[in-house]
mmCIF file of C-alpha atoms in Angstrom:
data_model
loop_
_atom_site.group_PDB
_atom_site.id
_atom_site.type_symbol
_atom_site.label_atom_id
_atom_site.label_comp_id
_atom_site.label_asym_id
_atom_site.label_seq_id
_atom_site.Cartn_x
_atom_site.Cartn_y
_atom_site.Cartn_z
ATOM 1 C CA UNK A 1 -18.998 69.154 50.677
ATOM 2 C CA UNK A 2 -20.875 66.057 49.497
ATOM 3 C CA UNK A 3 -23.523 65.063 46.995
ATOM 4 C CA UNK A 4 -24.753 61.744 45.656
ATOM 5 C CA UNK A 5 -21.647 61.183 43.540
ATOM 6 C CA UNK A 6 -18.624 62.972 45.042
ATOM 7 C CA UNK A 7 -17.546 63.963 48.531
ATOM 8 C CA UNK A 8 -14.876 66.509 49.433
ATOM 9 C CA UNK A 9 -13.164 66.767 52.800
ATOM 10 C CA UNK A 10 -10.352 69.165 53.708
ATOM 11 C CA UNK A 11 -7.969 68.793 56.618
ATOM 12 C CA UNK A 12 -4.635 70.538 57.199
ATOM 13 C CA UNK A 13 -4.661 71.994 53.694
ATOM 14 C CA UNK A 14 -5.213 68.624 51.998
ATOM 15 C CA UNK A 15 -8.456 67.945 50.146
ATOM 16 C CA UNK A 16 -9.667 64.399 49.619
ATOM 17 C CA UNK A 17 -12.059 64.037 46.690
ATOM 18 C CA UNK A 18 -13.893 60.715 46.678
ATOM 19 C CA UNK A 19 -16.079 59.188 43.965
ATOM 20 C CA UNK A 20 -18.971 57.756 45.989
ATOM 21 C CA UNK A 21 -20.768 55.347 43.682
ATOM 22 C CA UNK A 22 -19.128 52.069 44.714
ATOM 23 C CA UNK A 23 -22.127 49.902 43.777
ATOM 24 C CA UNK A 24 -21.486 50.920 40.131
ATOM 25 C CA UNK A 25 -17.694 50.836 40.471
ATOM 26 C CA UNK A 26 -17.843 54.646 40.459
ATOM 27 C CA UNK A 27 -18.942 54.702 36.809
ATOM 28 C CA UNK A 28 -19.757 58.079 35.283
ATOM 29 C CA UNK A 29 -23.352 59.175 34.842
ATOM 30 C CA UNK A 30 -24.327 62.791 34.182
ATOM 31 C CA UNK A 31 -24.482 63.489 37.910
ATOM 32 C CA UNK A 32 -20.884 62.278 38.245
ATOM 33 C CA UNK A 33 -19.709 64.513 35.387
ATOM 34 C CA UNK A 34 -21.248 67.558 37.034
ATOM 35 C CA UNK A 35 -20.250 66.659 40.602
ATOM 36 C CA UNK A 36 -16.575 66.259 39.674
ATOM 37 C CA UNK A 37 -16.611 69.566 37.804
ATOM 38 C CA UNK A 38 -18.216 71.291 40.784
ATOM 39 C CA UNK A 39 -15.689 69.791 43.196
ATOM 40 C CA UNK A 40 -12.754 70.906 41.084
ATOM 41 C CA UNK A 41 -14.180 74.396 40.608
ATOM 42 C CA UNK A 42 -14.791 74.730 44.336
ATOM 43 C CA UNK A 43 -11.220 73.688 45.174
ATOM 44 C CA UNK A 44 -9.820 76.140 42.622
ATOM 45 C CA UNK A 45 -11.020 78.903 44.930
ATOM 46 C CA UNK A 46 -10.132 77.223 48.240
ATOM 47 C CA UNK A 47 -7.791 79.338 50.342
ATOM 48 C CA UNK A 48 -4.877 77.558 52.001
ATOM 49 C CA UNK A 49 -5.130 74.431 49.861
ATOM 50 C CA UNK A 50 -1.812 72.586 49.532
ATOM 51 C CA UNK A 51 -2.621 69.282 47.776
ATOM 52 C CA UNK A 52 -5.496 67.076 46.619
ATOM 53 C CA UNK A 53 -6.000 63.305 46.835
ATOM 54 C CA UNK A 54 -8.378 61.903 44.217
ATOM 55 C CA UNK A 55 -9.834 58.461 44.925
ATOM 56 C CA UNK A 56 -12.710 56.063 44.298
ATOM 57 C CA UNK A 57 -14.730 54.489 47.116
ATOM 58 C CA UNK A 58 -14.908 50.691 47.238
ATOM 59 C CA UNK A 59 -13.079 48.175 45.083
ATOM 60 C CA UNK A 60 -12.497 50.317 41.972
ATOM 61 C CA UNK A 61 -11.211 53.754 41.098
ATOM 62 C CA UNK A 62 -13.668 54.146 38.205
ATOM 63 C CA UNK A 63 -15.050 51.678 35.651
ATOM 64 C CA UNK A 64 -15.687 54.339 32.982
ATOM 65 C CA UNK A 65 -18.979 55.615 31.672
ATOM 66 C CA UNK A 66 -22.210 54.026 32.849
ATOM 67 C CA UNK A 67 -23.664 52.089 29.912
ATOM 68 C CA UNK A 68 -27.158 53.348 30.746
ATOM 69 C CA UNK A 69 -25.882 56.914 30.399
ATOM 70 C CA UNK A 70 -24.180 56.079 27.118
ATOM 71 C CA UNK A 71 -27.418 54.611 25.790
ATOM 72 C CA UNK A 72 -29.406 57.683 26.831
ATOM 73 C CA UNK A 73 -27.312 59.938 24.604
ATOM 74 C CA UNK A 74 -29.128 58.618 21.515
ATOM 75 C CA UNK A 75 -32.375 60.274 22.606
ATOM 76 C CA UNK A 76 -30.979 63.818 22.414
ATOM 77 C CA UNK A 77 -28.236 63.668 19.802
ATOM 78 C CA UNK A 78 -28.600 67.149 18.366
ATOM 79 C CA UNK A 79 -28.411 68.884 21.740
ATOM 80 C CA UNK A 80 -25.631 66.544 22.861
ATOM 81 C CA UNK A 81 -23.516 67.312 19.812
ATOM 82 C CA UNK A 82 -24.037 71.032 20.324
ATOM 83 C CA UNK A 83 -23.008 70.712 23.971
ATOM 84 C CA UNK A 84 -19.872 68.799 22.989
ATOM 85 C CA UNK A 85 -18.653 71.508 20.608
ATOM 86 C CA UNK A 86 -19.764 74.478 22.750
ATOM 87 C CA UNK A 87 -17.767 74.809 25.998
ATOM 88 C CA UNK A 88 -19.577 76.985 28.557
ATOM 89 C CA UNK A 89 -18.361 80.408 29.567
ATOM 90 C CA UNK A 90 -15.705 80.592 26.893
ATOM 91 C CA UNK A 91 -13.476 78.015 28.580
ATOM 92 C CA UNK A 92 -11.506 75.479 26.526
ATOM 93 C CA UNK A 93 -13.023 72.333 28.103
ATOM 94 C CA UNK A 94 -16.619 71.280 27.485
ATOM 95 C CA UNK A 95 -19.000 69.682 29.996
ATOM 96 C CA UNK A 96 -17.475 66.233 29.429
ATOM 97 C CA UNK A 97 -13.806 67.289 29.405
ATOM 98 C CA UNK A 98 -13.881 69.607 32.413
ATOM 99 C CA UNK A 99 -14.361 66.850 35.073
ATOM 100 C CA UNK A 100 -10.927 65.509 34.057
ATOM 101 C CA UNK A 101 -9.003 68.616 33.005
ATOM 102 C CA UNK A 102 -9.998 70.676 36.060
ATOM 103 C CA UNK A 103 -7.510 68.702 38.189
ATOM 104 C CA UNK A 104 -4.631 69.469 35.845
ATOM 105 C CA UNK A 105 -5.664 73.135 35.949
ATOM 106 C CA UNK A 106 -5.660 73.387 39.762
ATOM 107 C CA UNK A 107 -2.650 75.301 41.071
ATOM 108 C CA UNK A 108 -1.858 72.647 43.672
ATOM 109 C CA UNK A 109 -0.590 69.107 43.013
ATOM 110 C CA UNK A 110 -3.204 66.353 42.671
ATOM 111 C CA UNK A 111 -2.448 62.705 43.535
ATOM 112 C CA UNK A 112 -4.727 59.909 42.311
ATOM 113 C CA UNK A 113 -4.953 56.673 44.326
ATOM 114 C CA UNK A 114 -5.968 53.903 41.943
ATOM 115 C CA UNK A 115 -7.258 50.470 42.897
ATOM 116 C CA UNK A 116 -9.245 47.918 40.932
ATOM 117 C CA UNK A 117 -10.249 49.052 37.454
ATOM 118 C CA UNK A 118 -9.455 52.405 35.887
ATOM 119 C CA UNK A 119 -11.233 52.313 32.530
ATOM 120 C CA UNK A 120 -12.367 54.804 29.905
ATOM 121 C CA UNK A 121 -13.629 57.954 31.596
ATOM 122 C CA UNK A 122 -11.897 56.766 34.782
ATOM 123 C CA UNK A 123 -8.594 56.505 32.916
ATOM 124 C CA UNK A 124 -8.936 60.065 31.665
ATOM 125 C CA UNK A 125 -9.869 61.237 35.156
ATOM 126 C CA UNK A 126 -6.732 59.634 36.570
ATOM 127 C CA UNK A 127 -4.672 61.295 33.839
ATOM 128 C CA UNK A 128 -5.934 64.644 35.115
ATOM 129 C CA UNK A 129 -3.948 64.089 38.311
ATOM 130 C CA UNK A 130 -0.293 65.100 38.483
ATOM 131 C CA UNK A 131 0.760 61.854 40.199
ATOM 132 C CA UNK A 132 -0.891 58.423 39.947
ATOM 133 C CA UNK A 133 -0.194 55.781 42.606
ATOM 134 C CA UNK A 134 -1.692 52.392 41.777
ATOM 135 C CA UNK A 135 -2.164 49.033 43.431
ATOM 136 C CA UNK A 136 -0.041 46.300 41.798
ATOM 137 C CA UNK A 137 -3.192 44.476 40.624
ATOM 138 C CA UNK A 138 -4.961 47.555 39.224
ATOM 139 C CA UNK A 139 -6.066 47.439 35.585
ATOM 140 C CA UNK A 140 -6.093 50.323 33.100
ATOM 141 C CA UNK A 141 -7.778 50.799 29.731
ATOM 142 C CA UNK A 142 -8.481 53.594 27.284
ATOM 143 C CA UNK A 143 -11.760 51.873 26.504
ATOM 144 C CA UNK A 144 -13.760 54.280 24.338
ATOM 145 C CA UNK A 145 -13.169 52.413 21.064
ATOM 146 C CA UNK A 146 -15.110 49.482 22.540
ATOM 147 C CA UNK A 147 -18.180 51.738 22.300
ATOM 148 C CA UNK A 148 -17.330 53.128 18.878
ATOM 149 C CA UNK A 149 -16.043 56.416 20.304
ATOM 150 C CA UNK A 150 -12.786 58.293 20.668
ATOM 151 C CA UNK A 151 -11.444 59.341 24.083
ATOM 152 C CA UNK A 152 -12.823 62.864 24.391
ATOM 153 C CA UNK A 153 -12.523 63.849 28.042
ATOM 154 C CA UNK A 154 -9.257 65.760 27.791
ATOM 155 C CA UNK A 155 -6.944 62.985 26.600
ATOM 156 C CA UNK A 156 -5.207 65.284 24.104
ATOM 157 C CA UNK A 157 -4.287 67.607 26.962
ATOM 158 C CA UNK A 158 -3.425 64.961 29.549
ATOM 159 C CA UNK A 159 -1.766 62.013 27.786
ATOM 160 C CA UNK A 160 0.951 63.549 25.533
ATOM 161 C CA UNK A 161 3.298 64.398 28.430
ATOM 162 C CA UNK A 162 3.250 60.793 29.609
ATOM 163 C CA UNK A 163 3.853 58.407 26.718
ATOM 164 C CA UNK A 164 4.864 57.931 23.091
ATOM 165 C CA UNK A 165 2.331 58.526 20.338
ATOM 166 C CA UNK A 166 2.546 54.996 18.892
ATOM 167 C CA UNK A 167 2.008 53.397 22.299
ATOM 168 C CA UNK A 168 -0.906 55.723 23.003
ATOM 169 C CA UNK A 169 -2.489 54.942 19.637
ATOM 170 C CA UNK A 170 -2.209 51.205 20.233
ATOM 171 C CA UNK A 171 -4.048 51.518 23.547
ATOM 172 C CA UNK A 172 -6.690 53.822 22.043
ATOM 173 C CA UNK A 173 -7.336 51.545 19.056
ATOM 174 C CA UNK A 174 -7.423 48.218 20.893
ATOM 175 C CA UNK A 175 -8.981 49.221 24.247
ATOM 176 C CA UNK A 176 -6.909 46.455 25.788
ATOM 177 C CA UNK A 177 -6.585 46.179 29.540
ATOM 178 C CA UNK A 178 -3.138 47.016 30.864
ATOM 179 C CA UNK A 179 -1.922 45.666 34.225
ATOM 180 C CA UNK A 180 -0.428 48.186 36.615
ATOM 181 C CA UNK A 181 3.239 47.172 36.138
ATOM 182 C CA UNK A 182 2.948 47.651 32.372
ATOM 183 C CA UNK A 183 1.035 50.896 32.895
ATOM 184 C CA UNK A 184 3.925 52.114 35.029
ATOM 185 C CA UNK A 185 6.427 51.150 32.323
ATOM 186 C CA UNK A 186 4.358 53.038 29.740
ATOM 187 C CA UNK A 187 4.251 56.168 31.902
ATOM 188 C CA UNK A 188 0.574 55.987 32.853
ATOM 189 C CA UNK A 189 1.369 55.225 36.508
ATOM 190 C CA UNK A 190 3.870 57.117 38.623
ATOM 191 C CA UNK A 191 4.544 54.285 41.058
ATOM 192 C CA UNK A 192 2.974 51.189 42.610
ATOM 193 C CA UNK A 193 1.988 50.724 46.253
ATOM 194 C CA UNK A 194 0.209 47.915 48.067
ATOM 195 C CA UNK A 195 -1.986 50.567 49.685
ATOM 196 C CA UNK A 196 -2.286 53.342 47.095
ATOM 197 C CA UNK A 197 -4.569 55.498 49.222
ATOM 198 C CA UNK A 198 -2.158 55.500 52.165
ATOM 199 C CA UNK A 199 0.701 56.253 49.774
ATOM 200 C CA UNK A 200 -1.269 59.092 48.162
ATOM 201 C CA UNK A 201 -2.064 60.592 51.557
ATOM 202 C CA UNK A 202 1.610 60.353 52.578
ATOM 203 C CA UNK A 203 2.620 62.087 49.347
ATOM 204 C CA UNK A 204 0.052 64.831 49.903
ATOM 205 C CA UNK A 205 1.348 65.395 53.440
ATOM 206 C CA UNK A 206 4.932 65.591 52.138
ATOM 207 C CA UNK A 207 3.853 68.197 49.577
ATOM 208 C CA UNK A 208 1.892 70.132 52.198
ATOM 209 C CA UNK A 209 5.062 70.359 54.307
ATOM 210 C CA UNK A 210 6.852 72.272 51.540
ATOM 211 C CA UNK A 211 6.533 75.950 50.714
ATOM 212 C CA UNK A 212 3.161 76.378 48.965
ATOM 213 C CA UNK A 213 4.647 78.786 46.429
ATOM 214 C CA UNK A 214 7.361 76.267 45.550
ATOM 215 C CA UNK A 215 4.872 73.400 45.170
ATOM 216 C CA UNK A 216 2.537 75.456 42.991
ATOM 217 C CA UNK A 217 5.466 76.792 40.993
ATOM 218 C CA UNK A 218 6.796 73.285 40.410
ATOM 219 C CA UNK A 219 3.424 72.138 39.067
ATOM 220 C CA UNK A 220 3.126 75.199 36.828
ATOM 221 C CA UNK A 221 6.670 74.643 35.546
ATOM 222 C CA UNK A 222 6.106 70.997 34.643
ATOM 223 C CA UNK A 223 2.679 71.605 33.107
ATOM 224 C CA UNK A 224 4.121 74.381 30.927
ATOM 225 C CA UNK A 225 7.332 72.608 29.915
ATOM 226 C CA UNK A 226 5.939 69.230 28.869
ATOM 227 C CA UNK A 227 3.730 68.691 25.772
ATOM 228 C CA UNK A 228 -0.010 68.869 26.139
ATOM 229 C CA UNK A 229 -2.397 71.706 26.905
ATOM 230 C CA UNK A 230 -5.743 73.022 25.753
ATOM 231 C CA UNK A 231 -4.917 73.404 22.073
ATOM 232 C CA UNK A 232 -6.532 70.173 20.878
ATOM 233 C CA UNK A 233 -9.572 69.973 23.163
ATOM 234 C CA UNK A 234 -11.729 71.492 20.411
ATOM 235 C CA UNK A 235 -10.497 68.831 17.975
ATOM 236 C CA UNK A 236 -11.554 66.116 20.425
ATOM 237 C CA UNK A 237 -14.972 67.710 20.602
ATOM 238 C CA UNK A 238 -15.442 68.072 16.828
ATOM 239 C CA UNK A 239 -14.376 64.493 16.139
ATOM 240 C CA UNK A 240 -16.595 63.047 18.872
ATOM 241 C CA UNK A 241 -19.601 65.132 17.842
ATOM 242 C CA UNK A 242 -19.311 63.670 14.344
ATOM 243 C CA UNK A 243 -18.950 60.088 15.609
ATOM 244 C CA UNK A 244 -21.459 59.879 18.459
ATOM 245 C CA UNK A 245 -24.838 58.525 17.446
ATOM 246 C CA UNK A 246 -23.617 57.346 14.050
ATOM 247 C CA UNK A 247 -24.786 53.973 12.777
ATOM 248 C CA UNK A 248 -21.473 52.270 13.459
ATOM 249 C CA UNK A 249 -21.134 53.844 16.904
ATOM 250 C CA UNK A 250 -24.558 52.616 17.934
ATOM 251 C CA UNK A 251 -23.728 49.174 16.534
ATOM 252 C CA UNK A 252 -20.605 49.124 18.724
ATOM 253 C CA UNK A 253 -22.737 49.885 21.791
ATOM 254 C CA UNK A 254 -25.324 47.217 20.943
ATOM 255 C CA UNK A 255 -22.652 44.616 20.226
ATOM 256 C CA UNK A 256 -20.937 45.393 23.513
ATOM 257 C CA UNK A 257 -24.147 45.162 25.499
ATOM 258 C CA UNK A 258 -25.176 41.927 23.765
ATOM 259 C CA UNK A 259 -21.636 40.492 23.993
ATOM 260 C CA UNK A 260 -21.424 39.680 20.276
ATOM 261 C CA UNK A 261 -19.164 40.633 17.401
ATOM 262 C CA UNK A 262 -20.151 43.983 15.874
ATOM 263 C CA UNK A 263 -21.452 44.190 12.303
ATOM 264 C CA UNK A 264 -20.077 47.478 11.021
ATOM 265 C CA UNK A 265 -21.015 49.011 7.683
#
């Protein structure tokens, strides 16, 4: 399966999901949101699936949200806010959370191979994987505060099992870039590898060689036993719906685009 944003290949029970927008460092636009959701939903029903490798084409995993897409939100704020607080089909995750949380919800283990930058929406996408293997020179950032926003793509479900609350808050508030070795120390990265894609594929093959029931059971066990879950996804949505399009949020976007200090009220 392939579209203009995401390709999916399956061989020997291992799916490889690739973000295919390398000219934009695989940044999220609306097509990327929907393509990732569709890929995850399709794999949820794939018979014989054993593991998934999640990767970005080119020199970056994902640079976050496309600034042009962020700017376009201002034109339809009322409908956007309604979409944020109204998940489709009664599910817990909304249109913007589902592209990241769908990987955590898959029955089979998901391994992310991270190179280059992994920022904002890309960071939350990587958190949706069960295992993250990163290049030693990869960079990570929970970048939403740079644009006057909170991280609202499933962070409350995906981050709590990995790191302390004070460390998470510091990264959320400052949007600072974290090198891969520090990200590993903080719990954001499982391990480092000079070739993260090769390492992710090797890990997927090792998982595929195990009993599928045992691998799926192990993922279910860990996901249930560690903190996190769907409980706070609605809080993410309510908070973001109140913030997005506000005067200070738009000032943050303009200041970032113009590379100047923001002038908040």
